[in-house]
Coordinates of C-alpha atoms in Angstrom, one line a residue:
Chain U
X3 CA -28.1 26.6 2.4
X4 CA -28.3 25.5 5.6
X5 CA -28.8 21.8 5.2
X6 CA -25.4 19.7 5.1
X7 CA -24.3 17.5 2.5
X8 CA -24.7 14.0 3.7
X9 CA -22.8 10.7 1.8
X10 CA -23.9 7.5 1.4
X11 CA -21.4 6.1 3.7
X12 CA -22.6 8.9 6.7
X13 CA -19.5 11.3 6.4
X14 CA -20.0 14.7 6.8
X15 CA -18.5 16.2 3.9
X16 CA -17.9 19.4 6.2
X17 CA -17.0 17.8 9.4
X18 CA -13.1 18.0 8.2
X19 CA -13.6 21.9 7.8
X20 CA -16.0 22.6 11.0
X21 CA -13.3 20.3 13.5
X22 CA -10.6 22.6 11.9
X23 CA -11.6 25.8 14.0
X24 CA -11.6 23.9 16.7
X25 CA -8.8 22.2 16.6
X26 CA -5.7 24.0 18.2
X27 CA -3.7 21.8 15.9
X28 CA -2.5 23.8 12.7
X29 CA 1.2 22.3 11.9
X30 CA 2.6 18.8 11.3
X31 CA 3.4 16.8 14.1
X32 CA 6.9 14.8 13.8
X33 CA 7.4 11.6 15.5
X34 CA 11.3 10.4 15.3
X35 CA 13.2 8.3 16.4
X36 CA 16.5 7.9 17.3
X37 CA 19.1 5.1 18.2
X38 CA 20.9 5.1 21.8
X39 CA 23.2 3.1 23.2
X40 CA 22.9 -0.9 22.0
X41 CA 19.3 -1.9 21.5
X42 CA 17.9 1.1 23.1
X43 CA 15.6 4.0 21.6
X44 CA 14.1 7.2 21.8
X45 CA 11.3 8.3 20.7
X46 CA 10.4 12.4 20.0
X47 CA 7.4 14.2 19.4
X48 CA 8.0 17.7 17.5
X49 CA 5.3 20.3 16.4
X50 CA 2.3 20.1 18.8
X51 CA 0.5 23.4 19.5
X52 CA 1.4 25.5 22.3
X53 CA -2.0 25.4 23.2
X54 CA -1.7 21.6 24.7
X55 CA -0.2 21.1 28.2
X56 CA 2.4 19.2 27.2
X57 CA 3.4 17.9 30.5
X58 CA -0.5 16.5 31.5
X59 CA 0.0 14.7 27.9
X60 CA 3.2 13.2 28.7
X61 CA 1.9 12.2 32.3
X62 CA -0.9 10.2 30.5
X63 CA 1.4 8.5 28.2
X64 CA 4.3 7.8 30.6
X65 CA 1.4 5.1 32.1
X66 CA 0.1 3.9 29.3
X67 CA 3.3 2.8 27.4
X68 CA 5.0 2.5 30.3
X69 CA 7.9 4.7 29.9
X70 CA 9.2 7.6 30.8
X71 CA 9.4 11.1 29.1
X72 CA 10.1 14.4 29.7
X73 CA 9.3 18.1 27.6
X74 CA 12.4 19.4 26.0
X75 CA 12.3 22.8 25.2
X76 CA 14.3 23.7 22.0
X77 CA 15.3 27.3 21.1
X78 CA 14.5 26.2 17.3
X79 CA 11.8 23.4 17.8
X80 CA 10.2 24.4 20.7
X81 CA 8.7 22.2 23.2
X82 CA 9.2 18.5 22.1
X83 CA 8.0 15.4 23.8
X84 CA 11.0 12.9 24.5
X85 CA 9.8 9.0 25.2
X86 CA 12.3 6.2 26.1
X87 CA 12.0 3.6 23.6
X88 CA 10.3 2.8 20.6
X89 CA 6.5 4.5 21.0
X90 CA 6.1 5.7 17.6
X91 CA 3.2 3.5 16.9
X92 CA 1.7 4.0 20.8
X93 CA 1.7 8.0 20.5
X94 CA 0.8 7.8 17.3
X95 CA -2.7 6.0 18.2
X96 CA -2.5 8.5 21.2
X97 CA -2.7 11.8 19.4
X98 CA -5.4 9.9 16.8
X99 CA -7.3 8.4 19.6
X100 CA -7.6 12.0 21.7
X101 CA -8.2 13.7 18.4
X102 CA -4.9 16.2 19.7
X103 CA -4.0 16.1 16.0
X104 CA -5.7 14.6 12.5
X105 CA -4.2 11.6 10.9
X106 CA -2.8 13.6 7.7
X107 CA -1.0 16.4 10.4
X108 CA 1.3 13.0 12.2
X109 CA 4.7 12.0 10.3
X110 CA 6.0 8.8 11.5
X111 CA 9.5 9.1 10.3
X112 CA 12.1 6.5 10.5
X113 CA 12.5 2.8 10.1
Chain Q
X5 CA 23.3 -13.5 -4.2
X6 CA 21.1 -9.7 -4.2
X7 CA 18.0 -9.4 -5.4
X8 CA 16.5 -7.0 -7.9
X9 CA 14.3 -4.4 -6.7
X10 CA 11.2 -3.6 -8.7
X11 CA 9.4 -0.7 -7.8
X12 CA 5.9 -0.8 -9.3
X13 CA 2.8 1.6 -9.0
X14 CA 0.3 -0.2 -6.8
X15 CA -2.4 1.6 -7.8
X16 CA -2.4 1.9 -11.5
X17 CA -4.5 -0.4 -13.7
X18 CA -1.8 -3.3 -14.0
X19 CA -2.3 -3.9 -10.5
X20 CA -3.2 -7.5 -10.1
X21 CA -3.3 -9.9 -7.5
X22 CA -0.4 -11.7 -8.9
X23 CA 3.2 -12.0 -6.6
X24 CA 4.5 -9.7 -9.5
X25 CA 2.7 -6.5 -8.9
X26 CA 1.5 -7.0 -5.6
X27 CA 2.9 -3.9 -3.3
X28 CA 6.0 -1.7 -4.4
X29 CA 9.0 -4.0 -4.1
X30 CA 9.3 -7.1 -6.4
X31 CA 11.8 -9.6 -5.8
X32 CA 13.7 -11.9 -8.1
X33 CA 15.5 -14.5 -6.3
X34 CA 19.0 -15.3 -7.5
X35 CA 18.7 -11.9 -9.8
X36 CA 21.5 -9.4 -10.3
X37 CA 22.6 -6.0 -9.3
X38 CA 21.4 -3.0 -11.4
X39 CA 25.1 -3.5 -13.3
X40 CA 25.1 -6.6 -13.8
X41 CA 21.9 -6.6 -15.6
X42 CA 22.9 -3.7 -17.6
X43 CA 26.0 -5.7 -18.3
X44 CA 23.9 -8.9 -19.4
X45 CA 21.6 -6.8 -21.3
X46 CA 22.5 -8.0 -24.9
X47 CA 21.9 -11.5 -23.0
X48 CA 18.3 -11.0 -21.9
X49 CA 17.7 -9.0 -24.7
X50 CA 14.0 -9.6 -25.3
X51 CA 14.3 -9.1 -28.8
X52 CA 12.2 -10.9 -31.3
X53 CA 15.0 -13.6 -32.0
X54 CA 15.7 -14.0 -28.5
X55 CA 12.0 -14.7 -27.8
X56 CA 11.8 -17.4 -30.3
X57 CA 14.9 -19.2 -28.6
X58 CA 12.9 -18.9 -25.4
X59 CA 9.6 -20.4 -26.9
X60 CA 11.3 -23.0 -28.6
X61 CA 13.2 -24.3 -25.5
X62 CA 10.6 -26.4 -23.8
X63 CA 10.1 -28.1 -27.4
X64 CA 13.1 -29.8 -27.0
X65 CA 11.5 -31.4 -23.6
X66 CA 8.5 -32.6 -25.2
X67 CA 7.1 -33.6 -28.4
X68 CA 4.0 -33.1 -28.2
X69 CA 4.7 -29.5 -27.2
X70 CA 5.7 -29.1 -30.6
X71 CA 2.3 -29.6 -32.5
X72 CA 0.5 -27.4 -29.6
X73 CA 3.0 -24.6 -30.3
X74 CA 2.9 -24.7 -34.0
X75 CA -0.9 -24.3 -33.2
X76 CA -0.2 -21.5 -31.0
X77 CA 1.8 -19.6 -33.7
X78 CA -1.0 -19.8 -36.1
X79 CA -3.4 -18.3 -33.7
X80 CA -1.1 -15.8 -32.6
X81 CA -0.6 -15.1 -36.3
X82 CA -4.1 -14.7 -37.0
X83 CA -4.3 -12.2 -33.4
X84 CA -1.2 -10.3 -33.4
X85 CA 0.7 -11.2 -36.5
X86 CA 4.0 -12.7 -36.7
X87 CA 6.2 -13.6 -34.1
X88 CA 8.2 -11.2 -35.8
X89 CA 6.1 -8.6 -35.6
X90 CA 6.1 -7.4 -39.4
X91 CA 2.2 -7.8 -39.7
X92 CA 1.0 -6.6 -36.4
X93 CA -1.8 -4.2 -36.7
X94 CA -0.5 -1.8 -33.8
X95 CA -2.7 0.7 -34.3
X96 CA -6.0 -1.2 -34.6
X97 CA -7.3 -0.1 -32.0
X98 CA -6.4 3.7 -32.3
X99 CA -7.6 3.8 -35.9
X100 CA -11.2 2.5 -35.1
X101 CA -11.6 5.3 -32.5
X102 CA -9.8 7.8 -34.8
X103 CA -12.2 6.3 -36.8
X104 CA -15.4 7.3 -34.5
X105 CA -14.1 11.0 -34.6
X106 CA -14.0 11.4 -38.2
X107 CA -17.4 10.3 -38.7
X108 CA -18.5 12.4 -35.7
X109 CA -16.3 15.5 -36.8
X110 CA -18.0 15.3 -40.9
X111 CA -21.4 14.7 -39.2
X112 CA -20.7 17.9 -37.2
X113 CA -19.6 19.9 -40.4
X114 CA -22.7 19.3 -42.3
X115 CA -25.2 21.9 -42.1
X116 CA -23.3 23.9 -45.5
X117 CA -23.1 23.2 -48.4
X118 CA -19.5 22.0 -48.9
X119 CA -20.2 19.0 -47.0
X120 CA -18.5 16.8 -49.3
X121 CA -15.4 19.0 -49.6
X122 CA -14.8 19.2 -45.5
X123 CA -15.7 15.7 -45.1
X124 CA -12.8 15.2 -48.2
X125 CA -10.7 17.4 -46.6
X126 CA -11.0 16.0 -43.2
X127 CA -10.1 12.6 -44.3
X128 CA -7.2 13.8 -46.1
X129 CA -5.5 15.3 -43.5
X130 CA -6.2 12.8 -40.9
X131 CA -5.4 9.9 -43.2
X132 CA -1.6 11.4 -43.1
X133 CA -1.6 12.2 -40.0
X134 CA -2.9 8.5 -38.8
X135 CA -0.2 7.6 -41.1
X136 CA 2.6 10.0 -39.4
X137 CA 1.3 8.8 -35.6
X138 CA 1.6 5.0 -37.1
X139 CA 5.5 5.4 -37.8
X140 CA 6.0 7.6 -34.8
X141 CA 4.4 5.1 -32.8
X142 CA 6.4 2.2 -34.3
X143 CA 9.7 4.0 -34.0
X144 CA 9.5 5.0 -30.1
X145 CA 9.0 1.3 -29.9
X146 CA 12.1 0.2 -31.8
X147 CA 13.9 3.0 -29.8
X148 CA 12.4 1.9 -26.6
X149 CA 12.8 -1.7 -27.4
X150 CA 16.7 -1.5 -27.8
X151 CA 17.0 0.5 -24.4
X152 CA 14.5 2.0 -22.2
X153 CA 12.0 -0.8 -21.4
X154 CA 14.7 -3.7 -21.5
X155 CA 15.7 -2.2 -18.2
X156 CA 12.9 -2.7 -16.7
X157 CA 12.5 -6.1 -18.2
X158 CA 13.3 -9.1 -15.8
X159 CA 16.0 -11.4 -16.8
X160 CA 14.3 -14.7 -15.5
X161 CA 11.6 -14.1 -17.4
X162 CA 9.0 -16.8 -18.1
X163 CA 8.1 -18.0 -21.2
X164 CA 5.5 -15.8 -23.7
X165 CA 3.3 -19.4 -23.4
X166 CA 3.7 -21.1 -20.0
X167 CA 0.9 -23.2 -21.4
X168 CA 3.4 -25.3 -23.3
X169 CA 4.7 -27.4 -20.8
X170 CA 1.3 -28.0 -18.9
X171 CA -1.1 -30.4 -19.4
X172 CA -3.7 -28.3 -21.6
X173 CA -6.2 -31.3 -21.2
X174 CA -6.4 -30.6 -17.1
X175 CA -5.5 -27.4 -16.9
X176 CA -6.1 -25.3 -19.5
X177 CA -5.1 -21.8 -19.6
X178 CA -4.8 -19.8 -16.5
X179 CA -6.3 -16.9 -16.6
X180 CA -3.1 -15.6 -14.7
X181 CA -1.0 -16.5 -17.7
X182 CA -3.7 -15.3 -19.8
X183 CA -3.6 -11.6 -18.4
X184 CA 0.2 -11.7 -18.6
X185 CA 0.6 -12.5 -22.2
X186 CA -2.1 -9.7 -23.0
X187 CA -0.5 -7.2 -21.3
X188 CA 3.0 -8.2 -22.5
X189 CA 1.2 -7.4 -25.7
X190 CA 0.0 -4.3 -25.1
X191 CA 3.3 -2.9 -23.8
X192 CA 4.7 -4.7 -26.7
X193 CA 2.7 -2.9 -29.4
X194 CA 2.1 0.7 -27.3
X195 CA 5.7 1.5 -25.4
X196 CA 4.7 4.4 -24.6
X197 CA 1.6 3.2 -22.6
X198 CA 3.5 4.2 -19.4
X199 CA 4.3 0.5 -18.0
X200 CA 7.8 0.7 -18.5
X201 CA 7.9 4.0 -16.5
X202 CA 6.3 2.6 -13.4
X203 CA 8.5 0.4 -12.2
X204 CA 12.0 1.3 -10.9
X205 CA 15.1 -1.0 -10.6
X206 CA 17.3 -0.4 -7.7
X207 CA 19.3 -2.3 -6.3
X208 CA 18.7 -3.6 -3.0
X209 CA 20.9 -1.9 0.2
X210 CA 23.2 -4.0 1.2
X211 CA 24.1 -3.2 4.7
X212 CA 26.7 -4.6 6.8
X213 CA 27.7 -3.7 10.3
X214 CA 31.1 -2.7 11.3
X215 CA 31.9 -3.3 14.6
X216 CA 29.1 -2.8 17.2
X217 CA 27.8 0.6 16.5
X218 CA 28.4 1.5 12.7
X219 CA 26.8 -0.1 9.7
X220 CA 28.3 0.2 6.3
X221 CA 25.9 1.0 2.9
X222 CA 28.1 -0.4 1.2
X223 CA 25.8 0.1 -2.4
X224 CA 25.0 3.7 -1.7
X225 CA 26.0 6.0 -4.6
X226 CA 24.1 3.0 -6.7
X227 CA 21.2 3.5 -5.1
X228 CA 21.3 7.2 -5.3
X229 CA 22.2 6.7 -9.6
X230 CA 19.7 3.7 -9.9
X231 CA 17.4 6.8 -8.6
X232 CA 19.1 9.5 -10.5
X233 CA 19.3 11.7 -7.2
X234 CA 22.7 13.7 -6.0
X235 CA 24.0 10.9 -3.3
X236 CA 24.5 14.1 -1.5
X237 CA 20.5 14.5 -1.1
X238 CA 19.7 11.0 -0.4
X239 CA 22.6 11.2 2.2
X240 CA 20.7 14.1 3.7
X241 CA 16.9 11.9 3.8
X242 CA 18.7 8.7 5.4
X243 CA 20.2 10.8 8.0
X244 CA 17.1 13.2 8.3
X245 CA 14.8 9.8 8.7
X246 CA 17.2 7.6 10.7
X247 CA 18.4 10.6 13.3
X248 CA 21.4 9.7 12.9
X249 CA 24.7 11.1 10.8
X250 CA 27.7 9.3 9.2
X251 CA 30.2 9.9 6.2
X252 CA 30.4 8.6 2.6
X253 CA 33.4 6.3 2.1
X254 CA 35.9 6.2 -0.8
X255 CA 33.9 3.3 -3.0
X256 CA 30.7 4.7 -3.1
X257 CA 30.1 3.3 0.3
X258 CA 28.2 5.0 3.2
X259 CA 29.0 4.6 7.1
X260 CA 25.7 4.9 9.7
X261 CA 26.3 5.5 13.1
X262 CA 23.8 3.0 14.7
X263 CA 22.4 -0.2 13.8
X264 CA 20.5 -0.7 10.9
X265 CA 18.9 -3.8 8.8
X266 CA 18.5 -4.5 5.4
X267 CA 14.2 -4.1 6.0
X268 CA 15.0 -0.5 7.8
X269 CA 16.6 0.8 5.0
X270 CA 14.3 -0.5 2.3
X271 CA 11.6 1.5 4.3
X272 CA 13.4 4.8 4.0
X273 CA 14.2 4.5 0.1
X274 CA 10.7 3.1 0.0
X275 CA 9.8 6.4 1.4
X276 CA 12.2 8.7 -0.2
X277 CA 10.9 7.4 -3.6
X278 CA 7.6 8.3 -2.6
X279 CA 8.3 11.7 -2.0
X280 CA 11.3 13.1 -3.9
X281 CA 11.2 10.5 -7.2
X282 CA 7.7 9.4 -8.0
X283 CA 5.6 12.0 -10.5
X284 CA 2.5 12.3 -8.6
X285 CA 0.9 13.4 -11.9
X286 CA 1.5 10.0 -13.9
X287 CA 3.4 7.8 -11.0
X288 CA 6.3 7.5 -13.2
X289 CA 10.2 7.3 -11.6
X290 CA 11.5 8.6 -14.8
X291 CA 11.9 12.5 -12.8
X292 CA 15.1 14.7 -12.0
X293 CA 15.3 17.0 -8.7
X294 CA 16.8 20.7 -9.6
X295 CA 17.0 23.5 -6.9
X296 CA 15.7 26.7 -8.4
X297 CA 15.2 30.2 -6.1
X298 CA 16.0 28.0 -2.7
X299 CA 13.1 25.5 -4.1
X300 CA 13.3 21.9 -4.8
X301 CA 11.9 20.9 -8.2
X302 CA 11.2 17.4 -8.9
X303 CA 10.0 17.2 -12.6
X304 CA 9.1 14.6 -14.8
X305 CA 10.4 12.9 -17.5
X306 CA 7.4 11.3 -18.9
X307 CA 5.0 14.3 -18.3
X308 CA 7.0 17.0 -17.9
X309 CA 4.8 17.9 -14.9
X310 CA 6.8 19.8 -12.0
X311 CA 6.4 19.9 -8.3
X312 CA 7.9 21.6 -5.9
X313 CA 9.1 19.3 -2.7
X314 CA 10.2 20.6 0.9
X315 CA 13.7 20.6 1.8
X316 CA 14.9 18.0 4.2
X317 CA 15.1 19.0 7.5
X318 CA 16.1 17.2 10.4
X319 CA 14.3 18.4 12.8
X320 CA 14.4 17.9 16.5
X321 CA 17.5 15.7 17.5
X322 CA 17.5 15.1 21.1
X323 CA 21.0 14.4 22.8
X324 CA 22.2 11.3 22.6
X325 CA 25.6 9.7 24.2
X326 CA 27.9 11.5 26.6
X327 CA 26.5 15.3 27.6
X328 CA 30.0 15.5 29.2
X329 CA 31.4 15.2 25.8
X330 CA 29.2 17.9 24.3
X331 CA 29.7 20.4 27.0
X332 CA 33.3 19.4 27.2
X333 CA 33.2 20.8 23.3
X334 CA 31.0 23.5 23.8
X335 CA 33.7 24.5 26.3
X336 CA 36.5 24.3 24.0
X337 CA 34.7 26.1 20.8
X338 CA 33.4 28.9 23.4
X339 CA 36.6 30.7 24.0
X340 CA 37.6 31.1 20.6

C-alpha cells in the first residue's frame, strides 16, 4: 500500500494528514478585533505555536500592511500579536499565504 | 419601518436562485417586527378562506382574469383537489412507494407455503397503518397550519397564481412562479417536510448610537427570544465577538461601548446562529441550549439530535483607553 490515492481534481487525499506532522500549528488561531478611540482599531492575533518567532512574523507584517505591532505576552493567552488597525483580512491571507496555519485552524471573529 | 429577517438554509434543496432564498437573510421591505406579525397573525392567516380572498382580488381588476382563473381552479382541481383542500390526495405519493415495498416485501416472503396468508397479512396491517400515517399526517398539518408554519409565513405574500394579472398570451408561465406554487404545495400537503423549520424570523437589530462612543441595542432581549437563547448568553457572544463589554438596560435594551452598525451586528447574530442555534444534523432553528456537567448542549427540536458547543470565551483583550486609569485601579484594589 504504498501507492497514494489520487482524485480526479489532483488532491492528495493524504496531503492534509502528511502536512499535519509538519506543521507546528496544532491549536486555533484567533484573530479579533477591537475598537479604540473614534474610528481607530486593533487588531490581535491569539493561539500561534510557540514554535514561530513571533517577533520575525510581526517584522514581516509591520511592512506589508503598513502598520505597527508589537508581541504581548499574556499570563493566560500567551504570546499574542497586537496590529494597529483593521488587518484581519491582511494577516489572515498572511498565515494562509506562509502556510503558518491551515485555513480551518484561523477564526476571524468580529464584525 | 424594520424589516423582517428570514433566516433560510442555503444549502438545502429549496435553494433557488430566486431573491427569496438566495443567502441566509431575506428581507421584506415595509414588513413588521416579530410582534407585530404575531399580533397580525389572524390577519395573514393563510388559511384556506383567506387564500381565496387573495386569489379573487385581482379579479376585481380584470375581467378577463375571471375566465382564466375559473380555468385555473379546474385544473387545480383535477391536480391537487379543491381549493379547499377536502379532496387532495396527500399521500399519493407516499402510498405508491409504500406501495413498491409491499410488493417487494410479499415477493421476498414467498419461498413457503403460506404465501398467500403473509402476503394477506402483510396487506392488512399495512393497509391500517397507511391509514393511521394518513390522519397523522393530515392532523400535524392542521396543527401546524394554525401555528407553527404561519410564523414563518410572510405577510406580503404574493398571490398562489401571479399568472393572473399577466398577459398569458406573451408571457406565459414563469417557471419562477411555477417552482413557487409547487413548492407551496408540497409544504402545503407535507408540514412536516422540514421547510418551515429552516427559516428563522428575527427581527432585525436596531442599533442607535448614544452619544459618541456607546451604541444602544435597543431590540435585544427580542432577538435573544426570536432565537429562544438566555439574553444572558447572547450578551456573552456579542461582547466575546465585538471585544467590547456593556450592560443590558431596563426595556430589553442593550448598551455597547463602541461604535457599531446595523450590518456589524447582523454579522454576529448571523454567526451566533450558525454556531449555537442551527441543528447541524437537519439545519433546523427549532433547537434549545441547556448546560449539563459544565457542557453546553444545543439540541434539536425537530430531530432531537444533540451537540455539544464550546463555551464563549473572550479571549485575548488587549488594553484599550487610559493605562493610567487601570493601574490607577489596580492600585486601589491592591491594598485591600
Amino acid at each position: 500500500m504504498t501507492s497514494r490515492v489520487v482524485f480526479d481534481n489532483n488532491i492528495d487525499a493524504f496531503d492534509e494528514a502528511q502536512n499535519d506532522d509538519k506543521c507546528p500549528q496544532k491549536e486555533m488561531v484567533h484573530i479579533r478585533i477591537q475598537q479604540r478611540n473614534g474610528r481607530k482599531t486593533l487588531t490581535t492575533v491569539q493561539g500561534l505555536s510557540d514554535e514561530y518567532d513571533l517577533k520575525k512574523i510581526i517584522k514581516v507584517c509591520k511592512r506589508h500592511f503598513a502598520c505597527n505591532g508589537t508581541v504581548v505576552d499574556h499570563a493566560e493567552w500567551g504570546e499574542v500579536i497586537q496590529f494597529q488597525g483593521d488587518q484581519r483580512a491582511n494577516i489572515q491571507r498572511f498565515l494562509l499565504g506562509v502556510k503558518l496555519a491551515r485555513a480551518e485552524q484561523i477564526k476571524v471573529h468580529g464584525f | 419601518m424594520s424589516m423582517l429577517w428570514h433566516y433560510c438554509a442555503a444549502y438545502s434543496i429549496k435553494q433557488r436562485s430566486t431573491i427569496r432564498y438566495n443567502g441566509i437573510f431575506r428581507y421584506w421591505g415595509e414588513g413588521e417586527s416579530l410582534e407585530m406579525s404575531d399580533a397580525e397573525l389572524p390577519d395573514i392567516d393563510l388559511t384556506k378562506k383567506k387564500k381565496k380572498k387573495k386569489t379573487a382580488a385581482p379579479l376585481d381588476v380584470e375581467d378577463t382574469t375571471d375566465q382564466r382563473k375559473i380555468l385555473d381552479d379546474a385544473a387545480n382541481e383535477d391536480l391537487f383537489g379543491g381549493e379547499d383542500g377536502s379532496n387532495v390526495d396527500v399521500t399519493k405519493f407516499d402510498e405508491t412507494l409504500k406501495k413498491k415495498k409491499k410488493s417487494k416485501k410479499v415477493t421476498l416472503d414467498l419461498g413457503e407455503g403460506e404465501e398467500d396468508l403473509v402476503g394477506d397479512l402483510d396487506e392488512l396491517s399495512l393497509d391500517k397503518k397507511k391509514k393511521k400515517k394518513n390522519k397523522a399526517a393530515l392532523d400535524i398539518g392542521a396543527s401546524l397550519s394554525a401555528d407553527g408554519l404561519e410564523k414563518t409565513a410572510e405577510p406580503g405574500q404574493k398571490s398562489e397564481r401571479p399568472w393572473l394579472d399577466r398577459d398569458m398570451g406573451r408571457d406565459g408561465f414563469l417557471y419562477e412562479e411555477l417552482l413557487d406554487r409547487v413548492y407551496a404545495i408540497i409544504n402545503k400537503n407535507n408540514p412536516s417536510s422540514g421547510e418551515s423549520s429552516q427559516k428563522l424570523v428575527v427581527p432585525p437589530p436596531k442599533l442607535a448610537r448614544i452619544g459618541t462612543k456607546k451604541t444602544a441595542f435597543s431590540n435585544f432581549d427580542a432577538t435573544a427570544k426570536a432565537l429562544n437563547r438566555k439574553s444572558d448568553h447572547l450578551l456573552l457572544y456579542i461582547f466575546a465577538e465585538l471585544g467590547t463589554t456593556g450592560n443590558q438596560d431596563a426595556s430589553g435594551g442593550l448598551i455597547l461601548k463602541g461604535k457599531f452598525v446595523n450590518k456589524a451586528m447582523e454579522k454576529v447574530l448571523k454567526a451566533y446562529c450558525k454556531e449555537y442555534v442551527q441543528c447541524k444534523t437537519c439545519k433546523s432553528y427549532q433547537t434549545s441550549l441547556e448546560k449539563r456537567d459544565r457542557l453546553f448542549f444545543v439540541k434539536c427540536d425537530i430531530c432531537q439530535s444533540e451537540r455539544t458547543v464550546v463555551a464563549i470565551t473572550k479571549g485575548f483583550q488587549a488594553v484599550v483607553g487610559k493605562r493610567a486609569r487601570i493601574k490607577a485601579a489596580a492600585a486601589a484594589a491592591a491594598p485591600k
